[in-house]
Coordinates of C-alpha atoms and ligand atoms in Angstrom, one line a residue:
M1 CA -23.3 12.9 -7.0
P2 CA -23.2 9.3 -8.5
K3 CA -19.8 7.5 -8.7
H4 CA -18.6 6.1 -12.0
I5 CA -16.8 2.8 -12.9
F6 CA -15.3 2.4 -16.3
V7 CA -14.7 -1.1 -17.5
T8 CA -12.1 -1.5 -20.4
G9 CA -10.7 -4.5 -22.0
G10 CA -7.3 -5.5 -23.3
V11 CA -5.4 -8.4 -25.0
A12 CA -8.4 -10.1 -26.7
S13 CA -12.1 -9.4 -27.3
S14 CA -14.8 -11.8 -25.8
L15 CA -13.0 -11.9 -22.3
G16 CA -16.4 -11.3 -20.6
K17 CA -16.1 -7.5 -19.9
G18 CA -19.8 -7.5 -20.1
L19 CA -20.2 -10.3 -17.4
T20 CA -17.6 -8.5 -15.2
A21 CA -19.5 -5.2 -15.4
S22 CA -22.7 -7.2 -14.7
S23 CA -21.3 -9.1 -11.8
L24 CA -20.0 -5.9 -10.3
G25 CA -23.3 -4.2 -10.6
R26 CA -24.9 -7.2 -8.8
L27 CA -22.3 -7.0 -6.1
L28 CA -22.9 -3.3 -5.6
K29 CA -26.5 -3.8 -5.6
A30 CA -26.2 -6.4 -3.0
R31 CA -24.5 -3.9 -0.9
G32 CA -27.6 -1.8 -1.2
L33 CA -26.4 0.7 -3.7
R34 CA -28.5 1.9 -6.6
V35 CA -26.8 0.8 -10.0
T36 CA -27.2 1.3 -13.6
L37 CA -25.1 0.0 -16.4
Q38 CA -24.2 1.1 -20.0
K39 CA -22.3 0.0 -22.9
L40 CA -20.4 2.3 -25.3
D41 CA -19.8 0.6 -28.7
P42 CA -17.0 1.9 -30.8
Y43 CA -18.4 0.8 -34.1
I44 CA -20.0 3.1 -36.7
N45 CA -23.6 1.7 -37.0
V46 CA -26.0 4.0 -35.2
D47 CA -27.2 1.0 -33.4
P48 CA -27.0 -2.8 -33.8
G49 CA -30.4 -3.2 -35.3
T50 CA -29.3 -3.3 -38.7
M51 CA -26.6 -5.9 -38.2
N52 CA -26.6 -9.5 -39.1
P53 CA -26.7 -11.6 -35.8
Y54 CA -23.4 -13.1 -37.0
E55 CA -21.8 -9.7 -36.7
H56 CA -22.3 -9.0 -33.1
G57 CA -24.9 -11.7 -31.7
E58 CA -28.3 -11.0 -30.8
V59 CA -30.0 -7.4 -30.8
F60 CA -31.2 -6.9 -27.4
V61 CA -34.5 -4.8 -27.3
T62 CA -35.4 -2.6 -24.3
D63 CA -38.8 -1.7 -23.1
D64 CA -38.6 1.7 -24.6
G65 CA -37.8 0.2 -28.0
G66 CA -34.0 0.5 -28.2
E67 CA -32.2 -1.9 -30.3
T68 CA -29.1 -2.4 -28.3
D69 CA -26.0 -4.5 -27.6
L70 CA -26.5 -7.9 -26.2
D71 CA -24.4 -7.1 -23.0
L72 CA -27.6 -5.2 -21.9
G73 CA -29.2 -8.5 -21.6
H74 CA -26.5 -9.6 -19.1
Y75 CA -26.9 -6.4 -17.3
E76 CA -30.6 -6.7 -17.1
R77 CA -30.4 -10.4 -15.9
F78 CA -27.9 -9.8 -13.4
I79 CA -28.9 -6.4 -11.7
D80 CA -32.6 -7.4 -12.3
E81 CA -33.7 -3.9 -13.4
N82 CA -35.0 -2.9 -16.9
L83 CA -32.6 -0.5 -18.8
S84 CA -33.5 1.9 -21.5
R85 CA -31.9 2.9 -25.0
N86 CA -29.9 5.4 -23.1
S87 CA -27.7 2.4 -21.9
N88 CA -26.0 2.0 -25.3
A89 CA -24.2 4.4 -27.4
T90 CA -22.3 3.8 -30.5
T91 CA -19.8 5.9 -32.3
G92 CA -22.2 6.2 -35.1
S93 CA -25.0 7.7 -32.7
I94 CA -22.4 9.9 -31.3
Y95 CA -21.3 11.3 -34.7
Q96 CA -25.0 11.5 -35.6
A97 CA -25.8 13.8 -32.7
V98 CA -22.7 16.0 -33.3
L99 CA -23.3 16.2 -37.1
A100 CA -26.9 17.3 -36.5
A101 CA -25.9 19.8 -34.0
E102 CA -23.3 21.3 -36.6
R103 CA -25.9 21.5 -39.1
R104 CA -28.1 23.4 -36.8
G105 CA -25.2 25.9 -36.2
D106 CA -24.9 25.0 -32.5
Y107 CA -21.1 25.3 -32.6
L108 CA -21.2 28.9 -33.7
G109 CA -18.8 28.8 -36.4
K110 CA -16.1 26.6 -34.8
T111 CA -14.2 23.8 -36.2
V112 CA -15.8 20.6 -35.1
Q113 CA -13.2 18.1 -33.9
V114 CA -13.0 14.8 -32.3
I115 CA -11.6 16.5 -29.2
P116 CA -13.7 18.3 -27.8
H117 CA -16.8 17.8 -29.7
I118 CA -17.0 14.0 -29.9
T119 CA -15.4 13.5 -26.5
D120 CA -17.9 16.0 -25.1
E121 CA -20.8 14.1 -26.6
I122 CA -19.3 10.9 -25.2
K123 CA -19.1 12.5 -21.8
R124 CA -22.7 13.8 -22.0
R125 CA -24.0 10.3 -22.9
I126 CA -22.2 9.0 -19.8
A127 CA -23.4 11.8 -17.5
R128 CA -27.1 11.5 -18.6
L129 CA -27.3 8.0 -16.8
A130 CA -25.8 9.8 -13.6
T131 CA -29.3 10.8 -12.3
D132 CA -30.3 11.4 -8.6
D133 CA -31.8 8.0 -8.3
V134 CA -28.5 6.1 -8.9
D135 CA -25.4 5.8 -6.8
V136 CA -23.2 4.3 -9.3
V137 CA -22.9 4.1 -13.1
I138 CA -20.9 1.3 -14.5
T139 CA -19.8 2.0 -18.1
E140 CA -18.4 -0.6 -20.2
V141 CA -16.4 0.4 -23.1
G142 CA -16.7 -2.0 -26.0
G143 CA -13.7 -3.3 -28.1
T144 CA -10.2 -3.6 -26.9
V145 CA -7.5 -1.0 -25.9
G146 CA -5.3 -0.6 -29.0
D147 CA -8.1 -0.5 -31.5
I148 CA -8.3 2.8 -33.5
E149 CA -12.0 3.4 -33.0
I150 CA -11.6 3.2 -29.1
L151 CA -9.4 6.4 -28.8
P152 CA -12.2 9.0 -28.5
F153 CA -13.8 6.8 -25.7
L154 CA -10.7 6.4 -23.8
E155 CA -10.1 10.1 -24.1
A156 CA -13.5 10.8 -22.8
I157 CA -13.4 8.5 -19.8
R158 CA -9.8 9.8 -19.0
Q159 CA -11.3 13.3 -18.9
Y160 CA -14.2 12.1 -16.8
R161 CA -12.0 11.4 -13.8
K162 CA -10.7 15.0 -14.1
D163 CA -14.3 16.5 -14.3
A164 CA -15.9 14.4 -11.7
G165 CA -13.0 14.2 -9.3
R166 CA -10.6 11.6 -8.4
D167 CA -12.5 9.7 -5.7
N168 CA -15.6 9.5 -8.1
V169 CA -14.2 7.4 -10.8
C170 CA -12.7 4.0 -10.9
Y171 CA -11.1 2.3 -13.8
V172 CA -11.3 -1.5 -14.0
H173 CA -9.2 -3.2 -16.9
V174 CA -10.1 -6.8 -18.0
T175 CA -7.3 -8.8 -19.5
L176 CA -6.2 -12.4 -20.4
V177 CA -3.5 -14.3 -18.7
P178 CA -3.0 -17.0 -21.1
F179 CA -1.7 -20.5 -20.4
I180 CA 1.1 -21.3 -23.0
G181 CA 1.2 -25.0 -23.4
P182 CA 5.0 -25.7 -24.4
S183 CA 6.3 -23.7 -21.4
G184 CA 3.6 -24.9 -19.2
E185 CA 3.1 -21.5 -17.7
Q186 CA 0.6 -18.7 -17.5
K187 CA 2.0 -15.6 -19.0
T188 CA 1.6 -12.0 -17.7
K189 CA 3.3 -10.2 -20.6
P190 CA 0.1 -9.6 -22.6
T191 CA -1.5 -8.0 -19.5
Q192 CA 1.6 -5.7 -19.1
H193 CA 1.3 -4.5 -22.7
S194 CA -2.3 -3.9 -22.4
V195 CA -1.9 -1.9 -19.4
T196 CA 1.0 0.0 -20.8
E197 CA -1.2 0.9 -23.9
L198 CA -3.9 2.0 -21.5
R199 CA -1.5 4.2 -19.6
S200 CA -0.3 5.7 -23.0
R201 CA -3.8 7.1 -23.1
G202 CA -3.5 8.6 -19.7
I203 CA -5.6 5.9 -17.7
Q204 CA -4.0 4.1 -15.0
P205 CA -6.3 1.1 -13.9
D206 CA -7.4 0.9 -10.4
L207 CA -8.1 -2.7 -10.6
I208 CA -7.2 -5.5 -13.1
V209 CA -9.5 -8.3 -13.7
C210 CA -7.3 -11.2 -15.0
R211 CA -9.2 -13.8 -17.1
S212 CA -7.6 -17.2 -16.9
E213 CA -8.2 -20.8 -17.6
E214 CA -6.8 -21.9 -14.2
P215 CA -6.5 -19.9 -11.0
L216 CA -3.8 -17.4 -10.9
S217 CA -0.9 -18.1 -8.5
D218 CA 0.2 -15.6 -5.9
E219 CA 3.4 -15.2 -7.5
L220 CA 1.8 -14.0 -10.8
R221 CA -0.7 -11.8 -9.0
N222 CA 2.3 -10.2 -7.3
K223 CA 4.1 -9.8 -10.6
I224 CA 1.1 -8.2 -12.1
S225 CA 0.6 -6.0 -9.1
N226 CA 4.2 -4.8 -9.4
L227 CA 4.6 -4.3 -13.0
C228 CA 1.2 -2.6 -13.6
D229 CA 1.4 -0.6 -10.4
V230 CA -1.8 -1.7 -8.8
D231 CA -2.4 -3.1 -5.3
E232 CA -2.0 -6.7 -5.0
R233 CA -5.6 -6.9 -3.5
A234 CA -6.7 -5.1 -6.8
V235 CA -5.4 -7.8 -9.1
V236 CA -8.6 -9.8 -9.2
N237 CA -8.7 -13.3 -10.9
A238 CA -11.7 -14.6 -12.7
A239 CA -10.7 -18.2 -13.7
D240 CA -13.1 -20.0 -16.1
A241 CA -16.4 -20.6 -14.2
R242 CA -18.8 -23.4 -14.7
N243 CA -21.5 -21.1 -15.4
I244 CA -22.0 -17.6 -15.6
Y245 CA -24.3 -16.9 -12.7
E246 CA -21.4 -18.2 -10.4
L247 CA -19.4 -15.0 -11.5
P248 CA -20.7 -12.5 -9.0
L249 CA -19.8 -14.9 -6.0
I250 CA -16.3 -15.5 -7.5
F251 CA -15.7 -11.9 -7.8
H252 CA -16.9 -11.4 -4.3
D253 CA -14.4 -13.9 -2.9
E254 CA -11.8 -12.2 -5.0
G255 CA -12.7 -8.8 -3.2
L256 CA -13.6 -6.9 -6.5
D257 CA -16.6 -5.0 -4.8
D258 CA -14.4 -4.2 -1.8
V259 CA -11.5 -2.7 -3.7
V260 CA -14.0 -0.8 -6.0
C261 CA -15.8 0.6 -2.8
E262 CA -12.5 1.6 -1.3
V263 CA -11.3 3.3 -4.5
L264 CA -14.5 5.3 -4.7
R265 CA -14.8 5.8 -1.1
L266 CA -18.3 4.2 -1.1
E267 CA -20.2 3.8 2.2
S268 CA -22.3 0.9 1.8
H269 CA -24.0 -1.9 3.7
D270 CA -22.7 -5.3 4.3
V271 CA -23.1 -7.4 1.1
D272 CA -26.2 -9.6 1.2
L273 CA -25.7 -12.1 -1.5
S274 CA -28.3 -14.6 -0.1
S275 CA -30.6 -14.4 -3.0
W276 CA -27.9 -14.7 -5.5
E277 CA -26.6 -17.8 -3.6
R278 CA -30.0 -19.3 -4.0
V279 CA -29.9 -18.7 -7.7
V280 CA -26.4 -20.3 -7.9
R281 CA -27.5 -23.4 -5.8
R282 CA -30.4 -23.8 -8.1
V283 CA -28.2 -23.8 -11.1
E284 CA -26.1 -26.5 -9.4
D285 CA -29.1 -28.5 -8.6
A286 CA -30.4 -28.4 -12.1
T287 CA -29.5 -32.0 -13.4
E288 CA -32.5 -33.7 -14.9
P289 CA -31.8 -33.7 -18.6
V290 CA -34.1 -32.5 -21.1
R291 CA -33.4 -31.8 -24.7
I292 CA -34.7 -28.8 -26.5
G293 CA -34.2 -28.1 -30.2
L294 CA -33.6 -24.8 -31.5
I295 CA -34.5 -24.4 -35.0
G296 CA -32.4 -21.4 -36.2
K297 CA -30.9 -19.6 -39.1
Y298 CA -27.7 -18.4 -37.2
V299 CA -27.0 -21.6 -35.2
Q300 CA -23.3 -21.5 -35.8
L301 CA -23.1 -18.6 -33.3
A302 CA -24.8 -19.2 -30.0
D303 CA -24.7 -15.6 -29.2
A304 CA -27.3 -14.9 -32.0
Y305 CA -29.8 -16.5 -29.7
L306 CA -28.3 -15.4 -26.3
S307 CA -31.5 -14.4 -24.7
V308 CA -33.4 -17.5 -25.8
V309 CA -30.7 -19.7 -24.7
E310 CA -30.5 -17.9 -21.2
S311 CA -34.2 -18.1 -20.8
L312 CA -34.3 -21.8 -21.4
K313 CA -31.6 -22.3 -18.9
H314 CA -33.8 -20.2 -16.3
A315 CA -36.6 -22.4 -16.9
G316 CA -34.5 -25.4 -16.4
F317 CA -33.2 -24.0 -13.2
H318 CA -36.9 -23.7 -12.0
H319 CA -37.6 -27.2 -12.8
G320 CA -34.2 -28.6 -11.5
A321 CA -33.4 -29.6 -15.2
E322 CA -30.4 -29.1 -17.3
V323 CA -31.5 -28.0 -20.8
E324 CA -29.4 -29.4 -23.4
I325 CA -29.8 -27.2 -26.4
V326 CA -29.6 -28.9 -29.8
W327 CA -28.7 -26.4 -32.6
I328 CA -30.6 -27.3 -35.7
Q329 CA -30.1 -25.4 -38.9
A330 CA -33.6 -24.6 -40.1
E331 CA -32.9 -25.5 -43.7
D332 CA -31.8 -29.0 -42.7
V333 CA -35.4 -29.6 -41.4
E334 CA -37.2 -29.1 -44.7
G335 CA -39.4 -31.8 -46.4
L336 CA -39.0 -35.4 -45.5
L337 CA -35.9 -34.9 -43.3
A338 CA -38.1 -33.2 -40.6
A339 CA -38.9 -36.4 -38.6
D340 CA -35.3 -37.6 -38.7
R341 CA -33.8 -34.5 -37.6
L342 CA -36.3 -33.7 -34.7
A343 CA -37.2 -37.2 -33.3
H344 CA -34.8 -37.1 -30.4
L345 CA -36.2 -33.9 -29.0
D346 CA -38.3 -33.3 -25.9
G347 CA -39.2 -29.8 -27.0
I348 CA -38.8 -27.3 -29.8
V349 CA -38.2 -23.6 -29.9
I350 CA -38.7 -21.7 -33.2
P351 CA -37.1 -18.4 -32.7
G352 CA -37.2 -15.0 -34.4
G353 CA -35.5 -14.2 -37.7
F354 CA -35.7 -12.2 -40.7
G355 CA -35.7 -13.0 -44.5
A356 CA -37.0 -16.3 -46.3
R357 CA -33.8 -18.6 -45.6
G358 CA -34.8 -21.3 -43.4
V359 CA -38.6 -20.4 -43.1
E360 CA -39.7 -23.5 -44.7
G361 CA -37.7 -25.5 -42.3
K362 CA -39.2 -23.7 -39.4
I363 CA -42.7 -24.4 -40.8
A364 CA -41.7 -28.1 -41.1
A365 CA -40.6 -28.2 -37.5
A366 CA -43.8 -26.5 -36.6
R367 CA -45.8 -29.3 -38.4
Y368 CA -43.8 -32.1 -36.9
A369 CA -44.5 -30.7 -33.4
R370 CA -48.1 -30.3 -34.0
E371 CA -48.6 -33.7 -35.4
E372 CA -46.3 -35.6 -33.0
G373 CA -47.4 -33.8 -29.8
V374 CA -44.0 -32.2 -29.2
P375 CA -44.0 -29.2 -27.0
C376 CA -43.2 -26.1 -29.2
L377 CA -42.8 -22.5 -28.4
G378 CA -42.7 -20.0 -31.4
L379 CA -41.0 -16.6 -30.9
C380 CA -42.0 -13.7 -33.1
L381 CA -41.0 -15.3 -36.6
G382 CA -41.9 -18.6 -34.7
L383 CA -45.5 -17.5 -34.4
Q384 CA -45.6 -16.5 -38.1
A385 CA -44.1 -19.9 -39.1
M386 CA -46.7 -21.7 -36.8
T387 CA -49.4 -19.7 -38.1
I388 CA -48.5 -20.4 -41.9
E389 CA -48.1 -24.1 -41.1
F390 CA -51.6 -24.3 -39.5
A391 CA -53.1 -22.5 -42.5
R392 CA -51.6 -24.7 -45.0
N393 CA -52.0 -28.1 -43.3
V394 CA -54.9 -27.7 -41.2
L395 CA -57.0 -25.1 -43.0
G396 CA -55.9 -26.4 -46.3
L397 CA -54.8 -22.9 -47.6
A398 CA -52.3 -24.1 -50.2
G399 CA -49.4 -21.6 -50.6
A400 CA -50.3 -19.5 -47.4
N401 CA -47.4 -17.5 -46.4
S402 CA -46.1 -14.2 -45.1
T403 CA -45.8 -11.4 -47.6
E404 CA -42.4 -11.0 -46.3
F405 CA -41.3 -14.4 -48.1
D406 CA -43.9 -14.5 -50.8
P407 CA -45.2 -10.9 -51.7
T408 CA -47.8 -12.4 -54.1
T409 CA -49.2 -15.2 -52.0
R410 CA -52.8 -15.9 -52.4
H411 CA -53.2 -16.3 -48.7
P412 CA -51.2 -13.8 -46.8
V413 CA -51.9 -15.1 -43.4
I414 CA -48.9 -12.9 -42.2
D415 CA -48.9 -9.4 -43.6
L416 CA -48.0 -5.8 -42.9
M417 CA -50.7 -4.6 -40.6
I418 CA -49.6 -0.9 -40.8
D419 CA -48.3 0.3 -44.2
Q420 CA -44.5 0.3 -44.2
R421 CA -44.1 0.4 -47.8
S422 CA -43.2 4.1 -47.9
I423 CA -40.4 3.6 -45.4
T424 CA -37.0 3.4 -46.8
D425 CA -35.0 3.8 -43.7
K426 CA -34.1 0.3 -42.3
G427 CA -33.0 1.5 -38.9
G428 CA -35.6 1.5 -36.1
T429 CA -38.7 1.3 -38.2
M430 CA -40.2 -1.8 -36.7
R431 CA -42.8 -2.3 -34.1
L432 CA -40.1 -2.0 -31.2
G433 CA -40.4 -2.1 -27.5
A434 CA -43.0 -3.1 -25.0
Y435 CA -46.6 -3.3 -25.9
Y436 CA -49.5 -4.6 -23.8
A437 CA -51.5 -7.6 -24.7
V438 CA -54.9 -8.7 -23.1
L439 CA -55.0 -12.4 -22.6
T440 CA -58.0 -14.8 -23.2
P441 CA -59.0 -16.5 -20.0
G442 CA -58.9 -20.1 -19.8
T443 CA -56.0 -20.5 -22.4
K444 CA -52.4 -22.0 -21.8
V445 CA -51.0 -18.7 -22.2
S446 CA -53.1 -16.9 -19.6
E447 CA -52.6 -19.8 -17.1
A448 CA -48.9 -19.5 -17.6
Y449 CA -48.9 -15.9 -17.1
G450 CA -51.5 -15.9 -14.2
E451 CA -52.5 -12.3 -15.2
P452 CA -55.0 -10.8 -17.5
V453 CA -52.7 -8.1 -19.1
V454 CA -49.1 -8.6 -19.9
S455 CA -46.5 -6.5 -21.5
E456 CA -43.8 -7.9 -23.7
R457 CA -41.0 -6.5 -26.1
H458 CA -41.4 -6.5 -29.9
R459 CA -39.2 -6.3 -32.9
H460 CA -40.9 -7.0 -36.2
R461 CA -42.7 -5.7 -39.2
Y462 CA -45.1 -8.3 -40.1
E463 CA -48.2 -9.5 -38.2
F464 CA -50.9 -12.1 -38.1
N465 CA -53.4 -11.0 -40.7
S466 CA -56.6 -10.6 -38.9
N467 CA -58.7 -11.0 -42.0
Y468 CA -57.8 -14.8 -41.5
R469 CA -58.5 -14.7 -37.9
A470 CA -62.2 -16.2 -38.0
R471 CA -61.1 -18.9 -40.2
V472 CA -58.1 -20.1 -38.3
E473 CA -60.1 -19.9 -35.0
E474 CA -62.9 -22.0 -36.4
A475 CA -60.2 -24.7 -37.5
G476 CA -59.0 -24.8 -34.0
L477 CA -56.0 -22.2 -33.5
V478 CA -56.9 -20.3 -30.4
C479 CA -55.9 -16.6 -30.3
S480 CA -54.8 -16.4 -26.7
G481 CA -53.9 -12.8 -26.5
T482 CA -54.5 -9.7 -28.5
S483 CA -53.4 -6.1 -28.5
P484 CA -55.8 -4.0 -26.1
D485 CA -57.8 -2.6 -29.1
K486 CA -57.9 -6.3 -30.4
R487 CA -56.6 -5.4 -33.9
L488 CA -53.3 -7.4 -33.5
V489 CA -53.0 -11.0 -32.5
E490 CA -50.2 -11.4 -30.0
F491 CA -50.3 -15.0 -29.0
V492 CA -51.8 -18.3 -30.5
E493 CA -52.0 -21.8 -29.3
L494 CA -53.6 -25.1 -29.8
A495 CA -56.2 -26.5 -27.3
D496 CA -55.6 -30.2 -27.8
H497 CA -52.0 -30.3 -27.8
P498 CA -49.5 -30.6 -24.7
F499 CA -47.8 -27.2 -25.6
W500 CA -47.9 -25.7 -29.1
V501 CA -47.9 -22.0 -28.2
A502 CA -46.5 -18.8 -30.0
T503 CA -46.0 -15.2 -29.3
Q504 CA -45.5 -12.3 -31.7
A505 CA -43.3 -10.9 -28.9
H506 CA -39.8 -11.6 -27.7
P507 CA -40.4 -12.9 -24.2
E508 CA -36.9 -14.0 -23.9
F509 CA -35.7 -10.5 -23.1
K510 CA -37.7 -10.4 -19.9
S511 CA -36.5 -13.9 -18.3
R512 CA -34.4 -13.7 -15.1
P513 CA -32.3 -16.5 -13.6
D514 CA -34.5 -16.6 -10.5
R515 CA -37.8 -15.6 -12.4
P516 CA -38.0 -17.6 -15.5
H517 CA -40.3 -16.4 -18.1
P518 CA -43.7 -18.2 -17.9
L519 CA -43.8 -19.3 -21.5
F520 CA -40.3 -20.7 -21.3
R521 CA -41.2 -22.2 -17.9
E522 CA -44.2 -24.0 -19.4
L523 CA -42.3 -25.3 -22.3
V524 CA -39.8 -26.9 -20.3
A525 CA -42.4 -28.4 -18.0
A526 CA -44.2 -29.9 -20.9
A527 CA -40.9 -31.1 -22.3
L528 CA -40.1 -32.9 -19.1
D529 CA -43.5 -34.5 -19.0
R530 CA -42.8 -35.9 -22.4
R531 CA -39.3 -37.1 -21.6
R532 CA -40.4 -38.6 -18.3
A533 CA -43.5 -40.4 -20.1
D534 CA -41.2 -41.7 -22.8
A535 CA -38.4 -42.8 -20.3
P536 CA -38.2 -46.6 -20.2
T537 CA -39.2 -47.9 -16.8
P538 CA -36.1 -48.9 -15.1
D539 CA -35.6 -52.7 -14.3
P540 CA -36.8 -53.4 -10.8
V541 CA -33.8 -53.6 -8.5
P542 CA -33.5 -57.2 -7.1
A543 CA -34.6 -57.4 -3.6
S544 CA -31.3 -59.1 -2.6
S545 CA -28.0 -59.7 -4.2
Ligands
LIG8 N1 -39.3 -11.2 -40.0 C1 -40.4 -11.1 -39.1 C2 -41.0 -9.7 -39.1 O1 -40.2 -8.7 -39.5 C3 -40.1 -11.4 -37.8 C4 -39.1 -10.8 -37.0 C5 -38.5 -11.4 -35.7 O2 -38.6 -12.5 -35.5 N2 -38.1 -10.7 -34.9 O3 -42.1 -9.4 -38.8

């Protein structure tokens, strides 16, 4: 029977529970255990698909088309496995299932209540991941202990230990040990309060992960151990790290996986972290600067583009380069300002997005990149913006647009290819999840991937309008990949440009720290070439001084 680890958080949000769960997953995997992860989110949306990225950051898409929390992206990048929609459940989806069962009469006339019906449904979600092919299920509970919405989840995970057996469940609580400036001290009180709150729900943590700016002293570790009634070894410290990929190594040094395995009486191999150590070494060696502009709509919140940012970093690791991301508000790139805003960049990414705001800026950036030979990668809406740009400025189709932004455009080069007009439900109604594409031999895209057929994740409604395909191809835009039935254009590029490539998919969801996605890898390669070519030749060093 699989073992369960529940990760909760206290004191503040954004403490890195997701990264703690991911790192632990990596460590257990490095011990030869088969691991899966899931996130329980206490908010009421059925999934994050309908939320503005400013609310909860990027929506991460799984192969099976789940629109999920961005922590699933961390999970996949750290444990290097593809997860499914089952790895994310929200209060909304849990109530939806319970209410549907109630309408069907499944509860046989009973009063339907939070306990046991909602809590049972939560436990069912947890249990469905505990299949024969996993040894450990790590479940991260979103939100913070003390929130009103989290209570049914805490009750469900409390019951889980009773149901599954004491040795089969481990509770990890992540808290903050703040540094209070005036007294010049780190403070344990918030951690004590948070653990008290957790205990009042019947859960005694087995381990406490303390986040702090500076390393925790032995004295504080001892204090937390005494006051919170956990072993001193089970007080694990994660001081701020230079980069997130270091975390598994830090946690291992702190003994996190050792203590977890003891609590769960898990027999495992010795830990083999050599492949992850290689990742971290690469990260540390990635120092050559390269500057990539991200022309986005939600640039005030980096999490809105989390997977794009990580993919750029991964590509940098591969090339020994440290990618500096320049956040550029799309609206600021419109019109004559484009050149001023973009001149200092070595490369450009035009990411996905919805709605008209900022689209003209993305189109202007695509034009600048095309005309100035700046490497440019378009993702989803990025492909649409680049196609519109090409249609308007190369093909001369004035007013060409997507019907998403101009429903009456004379030249709908981007349009709905399947009729979505009758769909009124906004949730889960896009082209979602993994689709195959067949690549055109000899193109940059096909060379980057090095395979004839690829699978990428999608999340969009609009498509390249194939009625315009012959015309744009004649004018020089290469369709470098299509759906297997050839109806949908999946990739476009320019032949006579260092790198002006776009995809209708979201390749950023598949990049891994040790395996950068080919399109990001090639974008950064082209950006580095440009930078090196532009770099002034250093003055010769005098032979003697
Ligand atoms: N808004 C566009 C569409 O729906 C692009 C979506 C995206 O970039 N994810 O097709």
